[in-house]
């Protein structure tokens, strides 16, 4: 009898010790999650995921920009050499070299280090603050406003890198057409822009850029957030890669529909020649570019390059969100 009591006491002590160990393990996991849920860590995870997505899909961005500028050249009396995204990409690879499909990649990565890092971190912080006391405190209209503000401000901060990237992307085409090169690399582009228009010249064409970013993020962030929440609340699917794929697919489509007209205007303003003071010689403003494009080429010209824009945005969105969610999971941070 005494032996049974002793064994029972030992067993209970052992169970308590195991529970204590499990509790300590849970606390340690919670500590890891808490430490990796800081704004700085989230920012770095956003930049890492954006770098993966940009590297995988950058040739589509270059192809999209070439198609949009080509329409402008054709309306001015030039010849449209390429038809369609795939022929354009094949032409670039054949005439300029395969690696030139990644021309302008470095400023694009710098852009995402500023733009994506800020927009994602800002949106999540706004959502967390509004949802802290009320689970339903972040309604759809608040998601739309938060997405547009985060995207617009982030793009305003990163606009100089986008200007440099767009000019570098068009250099291969200019040289093949027998035109003298305008810039020779990222540093040279930076110096010439500052020399022509001063520091403020780095923000030439920033407003259509900001407008585009606001519209794209209205589609991307708010759509992904809303679709993911709806799937988790109304279906049996869990917070896994399937849910992330479905949400990112919807986000990419809505983002492309909202952002393509502003993208066309942005690319044309940034690519136009400037006078000695850095002022555009073709378009006075984004509104002027919008009107000239519609009058000269028709309304559908605003959706010129929509297919490559969507085919670029959809895989970018898919790659980014999958990478981002997996990086957060591997780092022990909470799901987005």
mmCIF file of C-alpha atoms in Angstrom:
data_model
loop_
_atom_site.group_PDB
_atom_site.id
_atom_site.type_symbol
_atom_site.label_atom_id
_atom_site.label_comp_id
_atom_site.label_asym_id
_atom_site.label_seq_id
_atom_site.Cartn_x
_atom_site.Cartn_y
_atom_site.Cartn_z
ATOM 1 C CA UNK A 1 0.000 0.000 0.000
ATOM 2 C CA UNK A 2 2.781 2.377 0.944
ATOM 3 C CA UNK A 3 4.537 1.430 -2.264
ATOM 4 C CA UNK A 4 1.445 2.320 -4.318
ATOM 5 C CA UNK A 5 1.096 5.666 -2.545
ATOM 6 C CA UNK A 6 4.784 6.386 -3.127
ATOM 7 C CA UNK A 7 4.522 5.495 -6.804
ATOM 8 C CA UNK A 8 1.404 7.651 -7.149
ATOM 9 C CA UNK A 9 3.171 10.593 -5.506
ATOM 10 C CA UNK A 10 6.179 10.175 -7.777
ATOM 11 C CA UNK A 11 3.895 9.922 -10.818
ATOM 12 C CA UNK A 12 2.015 13.107 -9.867
ATOM 13 C CA UNK A 13 5.273 14.930 -9.316
ATOM 14 C CA UNK A 14 6.481 13.735 -12.701
ATOM 15 C CA UNK A 15 3.290 14.966 -14.414
ATOM 16 C CA UNK A 16 3.608 18.347 -12.715
ATOM 17 C CA UNK A 17 7.207 18.544 -13.884
ATOM 18 C CA UNK A 18 6.163 17.690 -17.453
ATOM 19 C CA UNK A 19 3.402 20.333 -17.399
ATOM 20 C CA UNK A 20 5.902 22.815 -16.063
ATOM 21 C CA UNK A 21 8.304 21.968 -18.849
ATOM 22 C CA UNK A 22 5.553 22.296 -21.463
ATOM 23 C CA UNK A 23 4.507 25.611 -19.962
ATOM 24 C CA UNK A 24 8.098 26.823 -20.064
ATOM 25 C CA UNK A 25 8.352 25.662 -23.670
ATOM 26 C CA UNK A 26 5.152 27.526 -24.561
ATOM 27 C CA UNK A 27 6.458 30.645 -22.835
ATOM 28 C CA UNK A 28 9.730 30.384 -24.736
ATOM 29 C CA UNK A 29 7.819 30.042 -28.017
ATOM 30 C CA UNK A 30 5.677 33.029 -27.061
ATOM 31 C CA UNK A 31 8.829 35.002 -26.339
ATOM 32 C CA UNK A 32 10.191 34.168 -29.789
ATOM 33 C CA UNK A 33 6.911 35.214 -31.433
ATOM 34 C CA UNK A 34 6.837 38.425 -29.452
ATOM 35 C CA UNK A 35 10.449 39.275 -30.304
ATOM 36 C CA UNK A 36 9.851 38.621 -34.019
ATOM 37 C CA UNK A 37 6.640 40.661 -34.099
ATOM 38 C CA UNK A 38 8.505 43.945 -33.723
ATOM 39 C CA UNK A 39 8.130 46.578 -36.439
ATOM 40 C CA UNK A 40 11.818 46.256 -37.389
ATOM 41 C CA UNK A 41 11.580 42.480 -37.845
ATOM 42 C CA UNK A 42 8.358 42.785 -39.843
ATOM 43 C CA UNK A 43 10.003 45.411 -42.038
ATOM 44 C CA UNK A 44 12.964 43.144 -42.800
ATOM 45 C CA UNK A 45 10.663 40.203 -43.540
ATOM 46 C CA UNK A 46 8.670 42.365 -45.978
ATOM 47 C CA UNK A 47 11.840 43.440 -47.792
ATOM 48 C CA UNK A 48 13.122 39.849 -47.985
ATOM 49 C CA UNK A 49 9.845 38.586 -49.478
ATOM 50 C CA UNK A 50 9.682 41.528 -51.923
ATOM 51 C CA UNK A 51 13.242 40.811 -53.097
ATOM 52 C CA UNK A 52 12.327 37.189 -53.855
ATOM 53 C CA UNK A 53 9.207 38.252 -55.769
ATOM 54 C CA UNK A 54 11.026 41.010 -57.696
ATOM 55 C CA UNK A 55 13.858 38.738 -58.778
ATOM 56 C CA UNK A 56 11.426 36.086 -60.008
ATOM 57 C CA UNK A 57 9.141 38.403 -61.985
ATOM 58 C CA UNK A 58 11.287 41.406 -62.994
ATOM 59 C CA UNK A 59 11.493 40.477 -66.738
ATOM 60 C CA UNK A 60 7.700 40.886 -66.887
ATOM 61 C CA UNK A 61 8.034 44.420 -65.508
ATOM 62 C CA UNK A 62 10.648 45.322 -68.121
ATOM 63 C CA UNK A 63 8.448 43.875 -70.886
ATOM 64 C CA UNK A 64 5.403 45.780 -69.605
ATOM 65 C CA UNK A 65 7.302 49.096 -69.586
ATOM 66 C CA UNK A 66 8.617 48.562 -73.122
ATOM 67 C CA UNK A 67 5.099 47.866 -74.447
ATOM 68 C CA UNK A 68 3.687 50.983 -72.793
ATOM 69 C CA UNK A 69 6.437 53.268 -74.144
ATOM 70 C CA UNK A 70 6.240 51.624 -77.565
ATOM 71 C CA UNK A 71 2.602 52.750 -77.901
ATOM 72 C CA UNK A 72 3.733 56.302 -77.247
ATOM 73 C CA UNK A 73 6.438 56.037 -79.951
ATOM 74 C CA UNK A 74 3.957 54.569 -82.449
ATOM 75 C CA UNK A 75 1.457 57.410 -81.929
ATOM 76 C CA UNK A 76 4.279 59.871 -82.617
ATOM 77 C CA UNK A 77 5.109 58.329 -85.996
ATOM 78 C CA UNK A 78 7.452 55.569 -84.865
ATOM 79 C CA UNK A 79 7.133 51.892 -85.637
ATOM 80 C CA UNK A 80 5.754 49.410 -83.123
ATOM 81 C CA UNK A 81 8.328 46.642 -83.422
ATOM 82 C CA UNK A 82 6.866 44.160 -80.950
ATOM 83 C CA UNK A 83 3.378 42.731 -80.590
ATOM 84 C CA UNK A 84 2.521 41.139 -77.296
ATOM 85 C CA UNK A 85 4.406 40.347 -74.150
ATOM 86 C CA UNK A 86 6.107 37.124 -75.202
ATOM 87 C CA UNK A 87 7.397 38.498 -78.507
ATOM 88 C CA UNK A 88 8.698 41.557 -76.715
ATOM 89 C CA UNK A 89 10.518 39.443 -74.140
ATOM 90 C CA UNK A 90 11.967 37.186 -76.855
ATOM 91 C CA UNK A 91 13.057 40.227 -78.868
ATOM 92 C CA UNK A 92 14.853 41.746 -75.879
ATOM 93 C CA UNK A 93 16.613 38.465 -75.117
ATOM 94 C CA UNK A 94 17.635 37.962 -78.757
ATOM 95 C CA UNK A 95 18.733 41.504 -79.619
ATOM 96 C CA UNK A 96 20.084 42.764 -76.289
ATOM 97 C CA UNK A 97 20.957 39.592 -74.410
ATOM 98 C CA UNK A 98 19.151 37.362 -71.927
ATOM 99 C CA UNK A 99 20.513 39.146 -68.855
ATOM 100 C CA UNK A 100 19.140 42.448 -70.168
ATOM 101 C CA UNK A 101 15.700 41.205 -69.138
ATOM 102 C CA UNK A 102 16.898 42.151 -65.640
ATOM 103 C CA UNK A 103 18.144 45.615 -66.681
ATOM 104 C CA UNK A 104 17.357 48.093 -63.897
ATOM 105 C CA UNK A 105 16.971 45.375 -61.258
ATOM 106 C CA UNK A 106 19.117 47.070 -58.586
ATOM 107 C CA UNK A 107 17.083 50.304 -58.266
ATOM 108 C CA UNK A 108 13.958 48.114 -58.255
ATOM 109 C CA UNK A 109 15.275 46.285 -55.188
ATOM 110 C CA UNK A 110 16.130 49.598 -53.516
ATOM 111 C CA UNK A 111 12.596 50.763 -54.296
ATOM 112 C CA UNK A 112 11.034 47.775 -52.565
ATOM 113 C CA UNK A 113 13.334 48.188 -49.568
ATOM 114 C CA UNK A 114 11.568 51.533 -49.042
ATOM 115 C CA UNK A 115 8.155 51.111 -50.647
ATOM 116 C CA UNK A 116 7.115 47.576 -49.706
ATOM 117 C CA UNK A 117 8.739 47.716 -46.302
ATOM 118 C CA UNK A 118 6.824 50.867 -45.415
ATOM 119 C CA UNK A 119 3.433 50.033 -46.955
ATOM 120 C CA UNK A 120 3.230 46.580 -45.388
ATOM 121 C CA UNK A 121 4.426 47.675 -41.959
ATOM 122 C CA UNK A 122 2.213 50.779 -41.908
ATOM 123 C CA UNK A 123 -0.921 48.881 -42.999
ATOM 124 C CA UNK A 124 -0.393 46.130 -40.425
ATOM 125 C CA UNK A 125 0.200 48.605 -37.602
ATOM 126 C CA UNK A 126 -2.962 50.542 -38.504
ATOM 127 C CA UNK A 127 -4.932 47.285 -38.616
ATOM 128 C CA UNK A 128 -3.530 46.078 -35.292
ATOM 129 C CA UNK A 129 -4.285 49.354 -33.528
ATOM 130 C CA UNK A 130 -7.869 49.541 -34.820
ATOM 131 C CA UNK A 131 -8.532 45.852 -34.096
ATOM 132 C CA UNK A 132 -6.937 45.801 -30.651
ATOM 133 C CA UNK A 133 -10.129 46.545 -28.705
ATOM 134 C CA UNK A 134 -12.710 45.655 -31.337
ATOM 135 C CA UNK A 135 -12.294 42.606 -33.590
ATOM 136 C CA UNK A 136 -14.594 44.217 -36.161
ATOM 137 C CA UNK A 137 -12.945 47.621 -35.854
ATOM 138 C CA UNK A 138 -11.166 47.304 -39.206
ATOM 139 C CA UNK A 139 -14.058 47.346 -41.684
ATOM 140 C CA UNK A 140 -13.693 47.276 -45.486
ATOM 141 C CA UNK A 141 -13.696 51.043 -45.978
ATOM 142 C CA UNK A 142 -10.953 51.383 -43.362
ATOM 143 C CA UNK A 143 -8.934 48.705 -45.178
ATOM 144 C CA UNK A 144 -9.320 50.652 -48.430
ATOM 145 C CA UNK A 145 -8.239 53.948 -46.841
ATOM 146 C CA UNK A 146 -5.332 52.324 -44.962
ATOM 147 C CA UNK A 147 -4.148 50.516 -48.104
ATOM 148 C CA UNK A 148 -4.266 53.668 -50.245
ATOM 149 C CA UNK A 149 -2.497 55.795 -47.629
ATOM 150 C CA UNK A 150 0.215 53.228 -46.913
ATOM 151 C CA UNK A 151 0.856 52.638 -50.623
ATOM 152 C CA UNK A 152 0.778 56.312 -51.592
ATOM 153 C CA UNK A 153 3.129 57.494 -48.839
ATOM 154 C CA UNK A 154 5.474 54.547 -49.395
ATOM 155 C CA UNK A 155 5.694 55.293 -53.116
ATOM 156 C CA UNK A 156 6.264 59.008 -52.497
ATOM 157 C CA UNK A 157 9.287 58.037 -50.403
ATOM 158 C CA UNK A 158 10.592 55.582 -53.027
ATOM 159 C CA UNK A 159 9.762 57.552 -56.210
ATOM 160 C CA UNK A 160 13.387 58.490 -57.094
ATOM 161 C CA UNK A 161 14.335 54.822 -57.395
ATOM 162 C CA UNK A 162 11.356 54.212 -59.710
ATOM 163 C CA UNK A 163 12.390 57.109 -61.968
ATOM 164 C CA UNK A 164 15.923 55.739 -62.252
ATOM 165 C CA UNK A 165 14.637 52.212 -62.904
ATOM 166 C CA UNK A 166 12.306 53.335 -65.724
ATOM 167 C CA UNK A 167 15.050 55.263 -67.507
ATOM 168 C CA UNK A 168 17.498 52.349 -67.286
ATOM 169 C CA UNK A 169 14.861 49.923 -68.600
ATOM 170 C CA UNK A 170 14.520 51.919 -71.847
ATOM 171 C CA UNK A 171 18.246 52.262 -72.588
ATOM 172 C CA UNK A 172 18.606 48.989 -74.483
ATOM 173 C CA UNK A 173 15.745 49.941 -76.824
ATOM 174 C CA UNK A 174 17.177 53.433 -77.426
ATOM 175 C CA UNK A 175 20.584 52.068 -78.366
ATOM 176 C CA UNK A 176 19.102 49.553 -80.805
ATOM 177 C CA UNK A 177 17.180 52.393 -82.473
ATOM 178 C CA UNK A 178 20.478 54.224 -83.022
ATOM 179 C CA UNK A 179 19.768 56.896 -80.439
ATOM 180 C CA UNK A 180 22.533 58.028 -78.097
ATOM 181 C CA UNK A 181 22.314 56.613 -74.564
ATOM 182 C CA UNK A 182 20.868 58.959 -71.971
ATOM 183 C CA UNK A 183 22.225 57.183 -68.920
ATOM 184 C CA UNK A 184 24.898 54.602 -68.215
ATOM 185 C CA UNK A 185 23.850 52.782 -65.068
ATOM 186 C CA UNK A 186 22.127 53.708 -61.834
ATOM 187 C CA UNK A 187 24.698 56.154 -60.460
ATOM 188 C CA UNK A 188 24.997 57.999 -63.781
ATOM 189 C CA UNK A 189 21.202 58.275 -64.029
ATOM 190 C CA UNK A 190 21.053 59.686 -60.492
ATOM 191 C CA UNK A 191 23.730 62.294 -61.237
ATOM 192 C CA UNK A 192 22.146 63.441 -64.502
ATOM 193 C CA UNK A 193 18.676 63.752 -63.005
ATOM 194 C CA UNK A 194 20.008 65.858 -60.119
ATOM 195 C CA UNK A 195 22.126 67.953 -62.509
ATOM 196 C CA UNK A 196 19.165 68.694 -64.768
ATOM 197 C CA UNK A 197 16.400 69.221 -62.244
ATOM 198 C CA UNK A 198 18.069 69.453 -58.867
ATOM 199 C CA UNK A 199 17.136 67.203 -55.966
ATOM 200 C CA UNK A 200 13.439 67.812 -56.621
ATOM 201 C CA UNK A 201 13.977 66.399 -60.134
ATOM 202 C CA UNK A 202 14.228 62.973 -58.511
ATOM 203 C CA UNK A 203 10.504 63.237 -57.842
ATOM 204 C CA UNK A 204 9.580 64.059 -61.466
ATOM 205 C CA UNK A 205 6.428 62.152 -62.306
ATOM 206 C CA UNK A 206 5.943 61.192 -58.674
ATOM 207 C CA UNK A 207 2.239 62.078 -58.513
ATOM 208 C CA UNK A 208 1.017 59.582 -61.130
ATOM 209 C CA UNK A 209 3.369 57.171 -59.403
ATOM 210 C CA UNK A 210 1.789 57.875 -56.030
ATOM 211 C CA UNK A 211 -1.705 57.649 -57.526
ATOM 212 C CA UNK A 212 -0.850 54.303 -59.095
ATOM 213 C CA UNK A 213 0.587 52.969 -55.831
ATOM 214 C CA UNK A 214 -2.490 54.084 -53.901
ATOM 215 C CA UNK A 215 -4.813 52.351 -56.389
ATOM 216 C CA UNK A 216 -2.678 49.197 -56.580
ATOM 217 C CA UNK A 217 -2.583 48.910 -52.800
ATOM 218 C CA UNK A 218 -6.307 49.508 -52.627
ATOM 219 C CA UNK A 219 -6.524 46.346 -54.699
ATOM 220 C CA UNK A 220 -3.597 44.438 -53.223
ATOM 221 C CA UNK A 221 -3.584 44.966 -49.453
ATOM 222 C CA UNK A 222 -7.291 45.472 -48.820
ATOM 223 C CA UNK A 223 -8.288 42.662 -51.219
ATOM 224 C CA UNK A 224 -5.794 40.155 -49.789
ATOM 225 C CA UNK A 225 -6.793 41.039 -46.237
ATOM 226 C CA UNK A 226 -10.538 40.855 -46.973
ATOM 227 C CA UNK A 227 -10.425 37.677 -49.082
ATOM 228 C CA UNK A 228 -8.198 35.862 -46.601
ATOM 229 C CA UNK A 229 -10.471 36.822 -43.690
ATOM 230 C CA UNK A 230 -13.565 35.728 -45.624
ATOM 231 C CA UNK A 231 -12.028 32.370 -46.534
ATOM 232 C CA UNK A 232 -10.995 31.654 -42.944
ATOM 233 C CA UNK A 233 -14.358 32.767 -41.525
ATOM 234 C CA UNK A 234 -16.700 31.163 -44.069
ATOM 235 C CA UNK A 235 -14.955 27.998 -45.267
ATOM 236 C CA UNK A 236 -13.198 24.994 -43.794
ATOM 237 C CA UNK A 237 -9.846 26.058 -45.270
ATOM 238 C CA UNK A 238 -7.072 26.817 -42.806
ATOM 239 C CA UNK A 239 -4.445 29.546 -42.809
ATOM 240 C CA UNK A 240 -2.134 27.725 -45.217
ATOM 241 C CA UNK A 241 -0.638 28.019 -48.705
ATOM 242 C CA UNK A 242 -3.962 27.258 -50.438
ATOM 243 C CA UNK A 243 -5.644 30.190 -48.695
ATOM 244 C CA UNK A 244 -2.647 32.402 -49.433
ATOM 245 C CA UNK A 245 -2.729 31.461 -53.151
ATOM 246 C CA UNK A 246 -6.456 32.198 -53.495
ATOM 247 C CA UNK A 247 -6.142 35.525 -51.657
ATOM 248 C CA UNK A 248 -3.073 36.666 -53.586
ATOM 249 C CA UNK A 249 -4.683 35.724 -56.929
ATOM 250 C CA UNK A 250 -7.652 37.986 -56.208
ATOM 251 C CA UNK A 251 -5.346 40.736 -54.947
ATOM 252 C CA UNK A 252 -3.216 40.665 -58.094
ATOM 253 C CA UNK A 253 -6.223 40.889 -60.441
ATOM 254 C CA UNK A 254 -7.914 43.774 -58.604
ATOM 255 C CA UNK A 255 -4.579 45.582 -58.257
ATOM 256 C CA UNK A 256 -3.920 45.321 -62.019
ATOM 257 C CA UNK A 257 -7.403 46.606 -62.919
ATOM 258 C CA UNK A 258 -7.071 49.582 -60.581
ATOM 259 C CA UNK A 259 -3.449 50.430 -61.335
ATOM 260 C CA UNK A 260 -2.869 49.975 -65.087
ATOM 261 C CA UNK A 261 -4.141 53.423 -66.281
ATOM 262 C CA UNK A 262 -1.986 55.219 -63.711
ATOM 263 C CA UNK A 263 0.906 52.911 -64.628
ATOM 264 C CA UNK A 264 0.710 53.929 -68.297
ATOM 265 C CA UNK A 265 0.677 57.631 -67.385
ATOM 266 C CA UNK A 266 3.513 57.158 -64.903
ATOM 267 C CA UNK A 267 5.772 55.356 -67.392
ATOM 268 C CA UNK A 268 5.238 57.974 -70.114
ATOM 269 C CA UNK A 269 5.878 60.957 -67.859
ATOM 270 C CA UNK A 270 9.023 59.389 -66.420
ATOM 271 C CA UNK A 271 10.360 58.422 -69.850
ATOM 272 C CA UNK A 272 9.796 61.758 -71.630
ATOM 273 C CA UNK A 273 12.708 64.002 -72.555
ATOM 274 C CA UNK A 274 13.295 67.059 -70.373
ATOM 275 C CA UNK A 275 14.699 70.541 -70.896
ATOM 276 C CA UNK A 276 17.730 71.934 -69.099
ATOM 277 C CA UNK A 277 15.568 72.656 -66.061
ATOM 278 C CA UNK A 278 14.223 69.113 -65.815
ATOM 279 C CA UNK A 279 10.760 70.026 -67.130
ATOM 280 C CA UNK A 280 8.995 67.568 -69.412
ATOM 281 C CA UNK A 281 8.917 68.421 -73.131
ATOM 282 C CA UNK A 282 5.890 66.279 -74.036
ATOM 283 C CA UNK A 283 3.528 66.340 -71.041
ATOM 284 C CA UNK A 284 2.904 69.183 -68.602
ATOM 285 C CA UNK A 285 1.310 67.003 -65.916
ATOM 286 C CA UNK A 286 -0.258 63.603 -65.305
ATOM 287 C CA UNK A 287 -3.664 65.053 -66.289
ATOM 288 C CA UNK A 288 -2.186 66.362 -69.548
ATOM 289 C CA UNK A 289 -0.621 62.955 -70.261
ATOM 290 C CA UNK A 290 -3.957 61.270 -69.524
ATOM 291 C CA UNK A 291 -5.837 63.548 -71.950
ATOM 292 C CA UNK A 292 -3.227 63.342 -74.723
ATOM 293 C CA UNK A 293 -3.191 59.548 -74.479
ATOM 294 C CA UNK A 294 -6.993 59.280 -74.692
ATOM 295 C CA UNK A 295 -7.242 61.816 -77.560
ATOM 296 C CA UNK A 296 -4.359 60.369 -79.546
ATOM 297 C CA UNK A 297 -4.826 56.633 -78.974
ATOM 298 C CA UNK A 298 -8.271 56.142 -77.466
ATOM 299 C CA UNK A 299 -9.434 55.270 -73.957
ATOM 300 C CA UNK A 300 -8.274 51.649 -74.181
ATOM 301 C CA UNK A 301 -4.709 52.941 -74.580
ATOM 302 C CA UNK A 302 -4.818 53.502 -70.817
ATOM 303 C CA UNK A 303 -4.967 49.709 -70.547
ATOM 304 C CA UNK A 304 -2.116 49.199 -72.988
ATOM 305 C CA UNK A 305 0.024 46.507 -71.457
ATOM 306 C CA UNK A 306 -2.775 45.344 -69.128
ATOM 307 C CA UNK A 307 -2.146 41.657 -69.819
ATOM 308 C CA UNK A 308 1.600 41.856 -69.062
ATOM 309 C CA UNK A 309 0.757 44.147 -66.130
ATOM 310 C CA UNK A 310 -1.632 41.544 -64.727
ATOM 311 C CA UNK A 311 0.646 38.640 -65.654
ATOM 312 C CA UNK A 312 3.437 40.511 -63.882
ATOM 313 C CA UNK A 313 1.361 41.536 -60.876
ATOM 314 C CA UNK A 314 -0.343 38.161 -60.359
ATOM 315 C CA UNK A 315 2.879 36.089 -60.055
ATOM 316 C CA UNK A 316 4.540 38.920 -58.100
ATOM 317 C CA UNK A 317 1.651 38.994 -55.665
ATOM 318 C CA UNK A 318 1.588 35.200 -55.446
ATOM 319 C CA UNK A 319 5.353 34.931 -54.909
ATOM 320 C CA UNK A 320 5.429 37.791 -52.434
ATOM 321 C CA UNK A 321 2.531 36.665 -50.233
ATOM 322 C CA UNK A 322 3.622 33.024 -50.175
ATOM 323 C CA UNK A 323 7.211 34.021 -49.376
ATOM 324 C CA UNK A 324 6.105 36.565 -46.791
ATOM 325 C CA UNK A 325 3.788 34.177 -44.959
ATOM 326 C CA UNK A 326 6.425 31.413 -44.990
ATOM 327 C CA UNK A 327 9.176 33.760 -43.775
ATOM 328 C CA UNK A 328 6.945 34.901 -40.918
ATOM 329 C CA UNK A 329 6.134 31.295 -40.053
ATOM 330 C CA UNK A 330 9.808 30.234 -40.150
ATOM 331 C CA UNK A 331 10.767 33.228 -37.999
ATOM 332 C CA UNK A 332 8.145 32.382 -35.395
ATOM 333 C CA UNK A 333 6.117 35.535 -36.048
ATOM 334 C CA UNK A 334 2.317 35.537 -36.203
ATOM 335 C CA UNK A 335 0.533 35.050 -39.538
ATOM 336 C CA UNK A 336 -0.276 38.248 -41.443
#
